[in-house]
Amino acid sequence: MKLTHGDASEFNTLSEDPDCRETALPALDSWITPTERFYVRSHFSKIPDADASTWRLSVEGEVERSLDLGYEELSSLPSRSIVATLECAGNSRSYLTPPAEGINFRHGAVGNAEWTGVPLRELLSRAGPKQDAVEALFEGADSGEEEEEGVKLEIDYARSLPLQKALDPDTLVAYQMNGEPLQPVHGYPLRLIVPGWYGMASVKWLRRVTVLATPYEGFFQSRRYVYIPTGEAQPNWEPVTSLQVKSLTTRPRHGEVVQRGEFIVQGVAWSEGGEITRLELSTDGGLSWREADLFGPQAAGAWRRWKSEWHATTPGHFILMCRAVDSGGNTQPASIPWNFRGYANNSIHSIAVEVPG
Ligand SMILES: Nc1nc2c(c(=O)[nH]1)N[C@H]1C(S)=C(S)[C@@H](COP(=O)(O)O)O[C@H]1N2
Ligand SMILES: [Mo]
């Protein structure tokens, strides 16, 4: 029997307009995800035609001194490099039943990269937020049409953060990804990087930061990236914020016919704080679990690799499952409560493989 719903190609295009691509799981089997294999999630058809030499970033609103910075000026400020996992809130959406609304991501809308930039904190402290500041709003230079209750609206991509998260030393205005200037699809020349939060917070093509005295309620804040559960009307929708603990098996891949004998099963695991304390693997569909080894580099906000030896000596079909536990004691459920847009599906990843006779 041949399993078909596999991840054979390296990079899967889910939509060309807007540009949405995900990484095949075998290509996630490393500490750093290569930029050319990193998932892409853009909301609008046209990405900004940006030029670093003329790009401006302003910091304004409830501040003592507004700032207006060029790319050169920004890249001469004290910088930091951090490794952080970016996961789209819609990752793994296609595995929900009944189907949820949105781009049909399988498990590949996640990646781990090194980001270099200026801590946003540095810019905010130069601008001096006023006493009544509660949030910072981030605007990208991309815009397009979205439909809202039958009405078409022309909107920019904009998202806010609580001031406390904006001031986190790891929240960056990044200009490099994996040691190179950002690629156009990843936000060239500047993007926000918000480690520990789902990807929607990391605004690409960043051109304006506005400090606010009241919470932002724009389209991508209050109509998207909110959990819409069954049987609950607005205003009880909770916002999507920090990453839920999750793990994936990257080797073998679903449907693979593995060589009979010893096999090293590998994968990655992440959580908001980045501290994965335990990874359990089952090779019998969840009847029994054993502890896998965590290995490789460790950094707050970044994923951790794991591996475990499997004695694949009996011929047949096997279901492999992985389950991570983080330092807060959080673990992965068998299934998540359904929500309309299928956000934050961190349920246990299962794959089926064959050991030939
Ligand atoms: N300006 C802008 N920023 C954006 C988006 C966008 O469409 N426009 N998409 C967001 C979402 S939903 C995700 S998951 C990440 C994806 O970043 P990537 O394409 O670099 O992987 O960017 C976020 N930042
Ligand atoms: Mo996303």
PDB file of N, CA and C in Angstrom, residues 40-127:
ATOM      1  N   VAL A  40       6.613  31.051   3.595  1.00  0.00           N
ATOM      2  CA  VAL A  40       6.208  32.429   3.289  1.00  0.00           C
ATOM      3  C   VAL A  40       4.713  32.550   3.549  1.00  0.00           C
ATOM      4  N   ARG A  41       4.333  33.606   4.259  1.00  0.00           N
ATOM      5  CA  ARG A  41       2.910  33.895   4.443  1.00  0.00           C
ATOM      6  C   ARG A  41       2.724  35.396   4.261  1.00  0.00           C
ATOM      7  N   SER A  42       2.140  35.756   3.121  1.00  0.00           N
ATOM      8  CA  SER A  42       1.810  37.156   2.857  1.00  0.00           C
ATOM      9  C   SER A  42       0.316  37.240   2.608  1.00  0.00           C
ATOM     10  N   HIS A  43      -0.282  38.354   2.999  1.00  0.00           N
ATOM     11  CA  HIS A  43      -1.731  38.494   2.877  1.00  0.00           C
ATOM     12  C   HIS A  43      -2.211  39.129   1.585  1.00  0.00           C
ATOM     13  N   PHE A  44      -1.351  39.893   0.934  1.00  0.00           N
ATOM     14  CA  PHE A  44      -1.797  40.633  -0.247  1.00  0.00           C
ATOM     15  C   PHE A  44      -1.013  40.210  -1.488  1.00  0.00           C
ATOM     16  N   SER A  45      -1.610  40.469  -2.669  1.00  0.00           N
ATOM     17  CA  SER A  45      -0.969  39.985  -3.899  1.00  0.00           C
ATOM     18  C   SER A  45       0.346  40.667  -4.212  1.00  0.00           C
ATOM     19  N   LYS A  46       0.408  41.975  -3.936  1.00  0.00           N
ATOM     20  CA  LYS A  46       1.632  42.680  -4.299  1.00  0.00           C
ATOM     21  C   LYS A  46       2.486  42.920  -3.064  1.00  0.00           C
ATOM     22  N   ILE A  47       3.756  42.574  -3.136  1.00  0.00           N
ATOM     23  CA  ILE A  47       4.622  42.919  -2.013  1.00  0.00           C
ATOM     24  C   ILE A  47       5.309  44.238  -2.355  1.00  0.00           C
ATOM     25  N   PRO A  48       5.618  45.050  -1.329  1.00  0.00           N
ATOM     26  CA  PRO A  48       6.175  46.375  -1.609  1.00  0.00           C
ATOM     27  C   PRO A  48       7.461  46.309  -2.421  1.00  0.00           C
ATOM     28  N   ASP A  49       7.570  47.227  -3.361  1.00  0.00           N
ATOM     29  CA  ASP A  49       8.747  47.337  -4.194  1.00  0.00           C
ATOM     30  C   ASP A  49       9.715  48.243  -3.420  1.00  0.00           C
ATOM     31  N   ALA A  50      10.468  47.640  -2.512  1.00  0.00           N
ATOM     32  CA  ALA A  50      11.229  48.436  -1.551  1.00  0.00           C
ATOM     33  C   ALA A  50      12.669  48.673  -1.978  1.00  0.00           C
ATOM     34  N   ASP A  51      13.194  49.817  -1.548  1.00  0.00           N
ATOM     35  CA  ASP A  51      14.577  50.169  -1.816  1.00  0.00           C
ATOM     36  C   ASP A  51      15.165  50.677  -0.494  1.00  0.00           C
ATOM     37  N   ALA A  52      16.178  49.970   0.016  1.00  0.00           N
ATOM     38  CA  ALA A  52      16.734  50.327   1.325  1.00  0.00           C
ATOM     39  C   ALA A  52      17.253  51.765   1.357  1.00  0.00           C
ATOM     40  N   SER A  53      17.781  52.261   0.228  1.00  0.00           N
ATOM     41  CA  SER A  53      18.392  53.597   0.248  1.00  0.00           C
ATOM     42  C   SER A  53      17.373  54.721   0.453  1.00  0.00           C
ATOM     43  N   THR A  54      16.085  54.437   0.180  1.00  0.00           N
ATOM     44  CA  THR A  54      15.072  55.487   0.374  1.00  0.00           C
ATOM     45  C   THR A  54      14.064  55.130   1.475  1.00  0.00           C
ATOM     46  N   TRP A  55      14.247  53.928   2.067  1.00  0.00           N
ATOM     47  CA  TRP A  55      13.282  53.464   3.083  1.00  0.00           C
ATOM     48  C   TRP A  55      13.361  54.306   4.352  1.00  0.00           C
ATOM     49  N   ARG A  56      12.203  54.645   4.924  1.00  0.00           N
ATOM     50  CA  ARG A  56      12.174  55.370   6.197  1.00  0.00           C
ATOM     51  C   ARG A  56      11.355  54.579   7.205  1.00  0.00           C
ATOM     52  N   LEU A  57      11.786  54.646   8.445  1.00  0.00           N
ATOM     53  CA  LEU A  57      11.003  54.065   9.533  1.00  0.00           C
ATOM     54  C   LEU A  57      10.735  55.177  10.528  1.00  0.00           C
ATOM     55  N   SER A  58       9.453  55.411  10.848  1.00  0.00           N
ATOM     56  CA  SER A  58       9.147  56.456  11.823  1.00  0.00           C
ATOM     57  C   SER A  58       8.659  55.838  13.122  1.00  0.00           C
ATOM     58  N   VAL A  59       8.955  56.533  14.203  1.00  0.00           N
ATOM     59  CA  VAL A  59       8.442  56.158  15.528  1.00  0.00           C
ATOM     60  C   VAL A  59       7.700  57.395  16.011  1.00  0.00           C
ATOM     61  N   GLU A  60       6.396  57.254  16.220  1.00  0.00           N
ATOM     62  CA  GLU A  60       5.587  58.439  16.532  1.00  0.00           C
ATOM     63  C   GLU A  60       4.467  58.109  17.506  1.00  0.00           C
ATOM     64  N   GLY A  61       3.508  59.004  17.647  1.00  0.00           N
ATOM     65  CA  GLY A  61       2.381  58.781  18.557  1.00  0.00           C
ATOM     66  C   GLY A  61       2.670  59.349  19.931  1.00  0.00           C
ATOM     67  N   GLU A  62       2.329  58.568  20.957  1.00  0.00           N
ATOM     68  CA  GLU A  62       2.479  59.016  22.347  1.00  0.00           C
ATOM     69  C   GLU A  62       3.937  58.928  22.807  1.00  0.00           C
ATOM     70  N   VAL A  63       4.778  59.749  22.176  1.00  0.00           N
ATOM     71  CA  VAL A  63       6.202  59.771  22.524  1.00  0.00           C
ATOM     72  C   VAL A  63       6.670  61.211  22.742  1.00  0.00           C
ATOM     73  N   GLU A  64       7.768  61.350  23.474  1.00  0.00           N
ATOM     74  CA  GLU A  64       8.329  62.681  23.722  1.00  0.00           C
ATOM     75  C   GLU A  64       8.958  63.256  22.450  1.00  0.00           C
ATOM     76  N   ARG A  65       9.662  62.387  21.683  1.00  0.00           N
ATOM     77  CA  ARG A  65      10.372  62.824  20.482  1.00  0.00           C
ATOM     78  C   ARG A  65      10.099  61.825  19.355  1.00  0.00           C
ATOM     79  N   SER A  66       9.488  62.268  18.281  1.00  0.00           N
ATOM     80  CA  SER A  66       9.277  61.364  17.142  1.00  0.00           C
ATOM     81  C   SER A  66      10.615  61.101  16.461  1.00  0.00           C
ATOM     82  N   LEU A  67      10.752  59.905  15.884  1.00  0.00           N
ATOM     83  CA  LEU A  67      11.982  59.564  15.167  1.00  0.00           C
ATOM     84  C   LEU A  67      11.636  59.276  13.714  1.00  0.00           C
ATOM     85  N   ASP A  68      12.591  59.562  12.851  1.00  0.00           N
ATOM     86  CA  ASP A  68      12.434  59.244  11.439  1.00  0.00           C
ATOM     87  C   ASP A  68      13.811  58.773  10.978  1.00  0.00           C
ATOM     88  N   LEU A  69      13.921  57.456  10.763  1.00  0.00           N
ATOM     89  CA  LEU A  69      15.237  56.874  10.511  1.00  0.00           C
ATOM     90  C   LEU A  69      15.344  56.267   9.120  1.00  0.00           C
ATOM     91  N   GLY A  70      16.530  56.414   8.546  1.00  0.00           N
ATOM     92  CA  GLY A  70      16.823  55.752   7.275  1.00  0.00           C
ATOM     93  C   GLY A  70      17.447  54.395   7.576  1.00  0.00           C
ATOM     94  N   TYR A  71      17.563  53.575   6.543  1.00  0.00           N
ATOM     95  CA  TYR A  71      18.097  52.224   6.694  1.00  0.00           C
ATOM     96  C   TYR A  71      19.549  52.230   7.201  1.00  0.00           C
ATOM     97  N   GLU A  72      20.360  53.114   6.627  1.00  0.00           N
ATOM     98  CA  GLU A  72      21.769  53.210   7.012  1.00  0.00           C
ATOM     99  C   GLU A  72      21.918  53.581   8.485  1.00  0.00           C
ATOM    100  N   GLU A  73      21.116  54.571   8.869  1.00  0.00           N
ATOM    101  CA  GLU A  73      21.118  55.082  10.240  1.00  0.00           C
ATOM    102  C   GLU A  73      20.727  53.956  11.203  1.00  0.00           C
ATOM    103  N   LEU A  74      19.691  53.235  10.838  1.00  0.00           N
ATOM    104  CA  LEU A  74      19.195  52.153  11.680  1.00  0.00           C
ATOM    105  C   LEU A  74      20.241  51.050  11.800  1.00  0.00           C
ATOM    106  N   SER A  75      20.878  50.711  10.684  1.00  0.00           N
ATOM    107  CA  SER A  75      21.837  49.608  10.743  1.00  0.00           C
ATOM    108  C   SER A  75      23.160  50.017  11.389  1.00  0.00           C
ATOM    109  N   SER A  76      23.315  51.324  11.718  1.00  0.00           N
ATOM    110  CA  SER A  76      24.527  51.716  12.451  1.00  0.00           C
ATOM    111  C   SER A  76      24.278  51.736  13.966  1.00  0.00           C
ATOM    112  N   LEU A  77      23.044  51.506  14.384  1.00  0.00           N
ATOM    113  CA  LEU A  77      22.731  51.457  15.825  1.00  0.00           C
ATOM    114  C   LEU A  77      23.169  50.106  16.405  1.00  0.00           C
ATOM    115  N   PRO A  78      23.333  50.025  17.759  1.00  0.00           N
ATOM    116  CA  PRO A  78      23.731  48.743  18.360  1.00  0.00           C
ATOM    117  C   PRO A  78      22.757  47.635  17.953  1.00  0.00           C
ATOM    118  N   SER A  79      23.303  46.516  17.484  1.00  0.00           N
ATOM    119  CA  SER A  79      22.440  45.438  16.990  1.00  0.00           C
ATOM    120  C   SER A  79      22.579  44.161  17.816  1.00  0.00           C
ATOM    121  N   ARG A  80      21.683  43.242  17.584  1.00  0.00           N
ATOM    122  CA  ARG A  80      21.688  41.928  18.246  1.00  0.00           C
ATOM    123  C   ARG A  80      21.319  40.874  17.228  1.00  0.00           C
ATOM    124  N   SER A  81      21.857  39.678  17.419  1.00  0.00           N
ATOM    125  CA  SER A  81      21.435  38.543  16.600  1.00  0.00           C
ATOM    126  C   SER A  81      20.827  37.507  17.520  1.00  0.00           C
ATOM    127  N   ILE A  82      19.672  37.024  17.159  1.00  0.00           N
ATOM    128  CA  ILE A  82      19.049  35.958  17.955  1.00  0.00           C
ATOM    129  C   ILE A  82      18.489  34.895  17.012  1.00  0.00           C
ATOM    130  N   VAL A  83      18.454  33.666  17.510  1.00  0.00           N
ATOM    131  CA  VAL A  83      17.836  32.595  16.730  1.00  0.00           C
ATOM    132  C   VAL A  83      16.429  32.420  17.276  1.00  0.00           C
ATOM    133  N   ALA A  84      15.442  32.491  16.409  1.00  0.00           N
ATOM    134  CA  ALA A  84      14.050  32.373  16.859  1.00  0.00           C
ATOM    135  C   ALA A  84      13.202  31.611  15.856  1.00  0.00           C
ATOM    136  N   THR A  85      12.241  30.888  16.405  1.00  0.00           N
ATOM    137  CA  THR A  85      11.296  30.119  15.607  1.00  0.00           C
ATOM    138  C   THR A  85      10.102  30.987  15.252  1.00  0.00           C
ATOM    139  N   LEU A  86       9.759  30.994  13.986  1.00  0.00           N
ATOM    140  CA  LEU A  86       8.572  31.698  13.526  1.00  0.00           C
ATOM    141  C   LEU A  86       7.586  30.620  13.080  1.00  0.00           C
ATOM    142  N   GLU A  87       6.382  30.660  13.640  1.00  0.00           N
ATOM    143  CA  GLU A  87       5.351  29.720  13.191  1.00  0.00           C
ATOM    144  C   GLU A  87       4.086  30.497  12.866  1.00  0.00           C
ATOM    145  N   CYS A  88       3.501  30.211  11.717  1.00  0.00           N
ATOM    146  CA  CYS A  88       2.238  30.848  11.361  1.00  0.00           C
ATOM    147  C   CYS A  88       1.142  30.274  12.254  1.00  0.00           C
ATOM    148  N   ALA A  89       0.242  31.159  12.712  1.00  0.00           N
ATOM    149  CA  ALA A  89      -0.862  30.692  13.566  1.00  0.00           C
ATOM    150  C   ALA A  89      -1.735  29.685  12.825  1.00  0.00           C
ATOM    151  N   GLY A  90      -1.715  29.734  11.492  1.00  0.00           N
ATOM    152  CA  GLY A  90      -2.523  28.805  10.701  1.00  0.00           C
ATOM    153  C   GLY A  90      -1.811  27.506  10.368  1.00  0.00           C
ATOM    154  N   ASN A  91      -0.600  27.330  10.902  1.00  0.00           N
ATOM    155  CA  ASN A  91       0.122  26.079  10.633  1.00  0.00           C
ATOM    156  C   ASN A  91      -0.685  24.891  11.170  1.00  0.00           C
ATOM    157  N   SER A  92      -0.684  23.785  10.410  1.00  0.00           N
ATOM    158  CA  SER A  92      -1.397  22.544  10.771  1.00  0.00           C
ATOM    159  C   SER A  92      -2.920  22.689  10.733  1.00  0.00           C
ATOM    160  N   ARG A  93      -3.392  23.799  10.196  1.00  0.00           N
ATOM    161  CA  ARG A  93      -4.843  24.047  10.110  1.00  0.00           C
ATOM    162  C   ARG A  93      -5.565  22.953   9.331  1.00  0.00           C
ATOM    163  N   SER A  94      -4.921  22.430   8.286  1.00  0.00           N
ATOM    164  CA  SER A  94      -5.633  21.506   7.402  1.00  0.00           C
ATOM    165  C   SER A  94      -5.975  20.181   8.068  1.00  0.00           C
ATOM    166  N   TYR A  95      -5.476  19.956   9.278  1.00  0.00           N
ATOM    167  CA  TYR A  95      -5.783  18.702   9.975  1.00  0.00           C
ATOM    168  C   TYR A  95      -6.977  18.818  10.922  1.00  0.00           C
ATOM    169  N   LEU A  96      -7.644  19.971  10.913  1.00  0.00           N
ATOM    170  CA  LEU A  96      -8.819  20.104  11.784  1.00  0.00           C
ATOM    171  C   LEU A  96     -10.066  19.521  11.117  1.00  0.00           C
ATOM    172  N   THR A  97     -10.949  18.974  11.925  1.00  0.00           N
ATOM    173  CA  THR A  97     -12.240  18.469  11.463  1.00  0.00           C
ATOM    174  C   THR A  97     -13.332  19.097  12.316  1.00  0.00           C
ATOM    175  N   PRO A  98     -14.343  19.716  11.720  1.00  0.00           N
ATOM    176  CA  PRO A  98     -14.503  20.005  10.289  1.00  0.00           C
ATOM    177  C   PRO A  98     -13.466  21.021   9.821  1.00  0.00           C
ATOM    178  N   PRO A  99     -13.280  21.156   8.501  1.00  0.00           N
ATOM    179  CA  PRO A  99     -12.254  22.070   7.997  1.00  0.00           C
ATOM    180  C   PRO A  99     -12.444  23.493   8.518  1.00  0.00           C
ATOM    181  N   ALA A 100     -11.334  24.155   8.787  1.00  0.00           N
ATOM    182  CA  ALA A 100     -11.381  25.538   9.277  1.00  0.00           C
ATOM    183  C   ALA A 100     -11.075  26.475   8.112  1.00  0.00           C
ATOM    184  N   GLU A 101     -11.425  27.737   8.293  1.00  0.00           N
ATOM    185  CA  GLU A 101     -11.273  28.758   7.259  1.00  0.00           C
ATOM    186  C   GLU A 101      -9.816  29.208   7.130  1.00  0.00           C
ATOM    187  N   GLY A 102      -9.313  29.301   5.910  1.00  0.00           N
ATOM    188  CA  GLY A 102      -7.976  29.868   5.711  1.00  0.00           C
ATOM    189  C   GLY A 102      -7.109  29.033   4.775  1.00  0.00           C
ATOM    190  N   ILE A 103      -5.878  29.510   4.552  1.00  0.00           N
ATOM    191  CA  ILE A 103      -4.892  28.808   3.706  1.00  0.00           C
ATOM    192  C   ILE A 103      -4.665  27.415   4.306  1.00  0.00           C
ATOM    193  N   ASN A 104      -4.694  26.410   3.439  1.00  0.00           N
ATOM    194  CA  ASN A 104      -4.602  25.026   3.920  1.00  0.00           C
ATOM    195  C   ASN A 104      -3.205  24.539   4.269  1.00  0.00           C
ATOM    196  N   PHE A 105      -2.602  25.162   5.260  1.00  0.00           N
ATOM    197  CA  PHE A 105      -1.259  24.738   5.662  1.00  0.00           C
ATOM    198  C   PHE A 105      -1.292  23.334   6.243  1.00  0.00           C
ATOM    199  N   ARG A 106      -0.317  22.523   5.869  1.00  0.00           N
ATOM    200  CA  ARG A 106      -0.099  21.260   6.547  1.00  0.00           C
ATOM    201  C   ARG A 106       0.765  21.608   7.764  1.00  0.00           C
ATOM    202  N   HIS A 107       1.935  20.982   7.911  1.00  0.00           N
ATOM    203  CA  HIS A 107       2.718  21.282   9.117  1.00  0.00           C
ATOM    204  C   HIS A 107       3.925  22.177   8.864  1.00  0.00           C
ATOM    205  N   GLY A 108       4.088  22.652   7.595  1.00  0.00           N
ATOM    206  CA  GLY A 108       5.358  23.291   7.244  1.00  0.00           C
ATOM    207  C   GLY A 108       5.433  24.799   7.332  1.00  0.00           C
ATOM    208  N   ALA A 109       4.429  25.451   7.947  1.00  0.00           N
ATOM    209  CA  ALA A 109       4.496  26.920   8.070  1.00  0.00           C
ATOM    210  C   ALA A 109       5.216  27.293   9.355  1.00  0.00           C
ATOM    211  N   VAL A 110       6.435  26.794   9.473  1.00  0.00           N
ATOM    212  CA  VAL A 110       7.281  27.044  10.648  1.00  0.00           C
ATOM    213  C   VAL A 110       8.741  26.957  10.210  1.00  0.00           C
ATOM    214  N   GLY A 111       9.602  27.716  10.894  1.00  0.00           N
ATOM    215  CA  GLY A 111      11.025  27.646  10.585  1.00  0.00           C
ATOM    216  C   GLY A 111      11.818  28.312  11.688  1.00  0.00           C
ATOM    217  N   ASN A 112      13.102  28.029  11.709  1.00  0.00           N
ATOM    218  CA  ASN A 112      13.977  28.573  12.744  1.00  0.00           C
ATOM    219  C   ASN A 112      15.114  29.318  12.048  1.00  0.00           C
ATOM    220  N   ALA A 113      15.244  30.614  12.311  1.00  0.00           N
ATOM    221  CA  ALA A 113      16.267  31.397  11.606  1.00  0.00           C
ATOM    222  C   ALA A 113      17.009  32.308  12.567  1.00  0.00           C
ATOM    223  N   GLU A 114      18.176  32.788  12.106  1.00  0.00           N
ATOM    224  CA  GLU A 114      18.902  33.795  12.870  1.00  0.00           C
ATOM    225  C   GLU A 114      18.497  35.160  12.346  1.00  0.00           C
ATOM    226  N   TRP A 115      18.090  36.030  13.254  1.00  0.00           N
ATOM    227  CA  TRP A 115      17.612  37.368  12.889  1.00  0.00           C
ATOM    228  C   TRP A 115      18.551  38.401  13.495  1.00  0.00           C
ATOM    229  N   THR A 116      18.938  39.391  12.712  1.00  0.00           N
ATOM    230  CA  THR A 116      19.809  40.455  13.205  1.00  0.00           C
ATOM    231  C   THR A 116      19.116  41.789  13.018  1.00  0.00           C
ATOM    232  N   GLY A 117      19.177  42.605  14.068  1.00  0.00           N
ATOM    233  CA  GLY A 117      18.556  43.915  13.962  1.00  0.00           C
ATOM    234  C   GLY A 117      18.746  44.718  15.225  1.00  0.00           C
ATOM    235  N   VAL A 118      18.007  45.817  15.295  1.00  0.00           N
ATOM    236  CA  VAL A 118      18.081  46.710  16.444  1.00  0.00           C
ATOM    237  C   VAL A 118      16.938  46.355  17.388  1.00  0.00           C
ATOM    238  N   PRO A 119      17.239  46.138  18.695  1.00  0.00           N
ATOM    239  CA  PRO A 119      16.124  45.903  19.611  1.00  0.00           C
ATOM    240  C   PRO A 119      15.155  47.089  19.541  1.00  0.00           C
ATOM    241  N   LEU A 120      13.873  46.777  19.397  1.00  0.00           N
ATOM    242  CA  LEU A 120      12.866  47.835  19.316  1.00  0.00           C
ATOM    243  C   LEU A 120      12.942  48.725  20.554  1.00  0.00           C
ATOM    244  N   ARG A 121      13.299  48.105  21.660  1.00  0.00           N
ATOM    245  CA  ARG A 121      13.460  48.786  22.943  1.00  0.00           C
ATOM    246  C   ARG A 121      14.371  50.010  22.853  1.00  0.00           C
ATOM    247  N   GLU A 122      15.431  49.827  22.052  1.00  0.00           N
ATOM    248  CA  GLU A 122      16.411  50.886  21.825  1.00  0.00           C
ATOM    249  C   GLU A 122      15.746  52.105  21.149  1.00  0.00           C
ATOM    250  N   LEU A 123      14.923  51.831  20.145  1.00  0.00           N
ATOM    251  CA  LEU A 123      14.236  52.922  19.443  1.00  0.00           C
ATOM    252  C   LEU A 123      13.190  53.568  20.335  1.00  0.00           C
ATOM    253  N   LEU A 124      12.449  52.724  21.069  1.00  0.00           N
ATOM    254  CA  LEU A 124      11.404  53.268  21.943  1.00  0.00           C
ATOM    255  C   LEU A 124      12.000  54.115  23.057  1.00  0.00           C
ATOM    256  N   SER A 125      13.159  53.691  23.566  1.00  0.00           N
ATOM    257  CA  SER A 125      13.734  54.480  24.656  1.00  0.00           C
ATOM    258  C   SER A 125      14.266  55.815  24.141  1.00  0.00           C
ATOM    259  N   ARG A 126      14.737  55.847  22.882  1.00  0.00           N
ATOM    260  CA  ARG A 126      15.134  57.143  22.299  1.00  0.00           C
ATOM    261  C   ARG A 126      13.936  58.058  22.104  1.00  0.00           C
ATOM    262  N   ALA A 127      12.798  57.465  21.718  1.00  0.00           N
ATOM    263  CA  ALA A 127      11.599  58.277  21.466  1.00  0.00           C
ATOM    264  C   ALA A 127      10.924  58.690  22.776  1.00  0.00           C
TER     265      ALA A 127
END
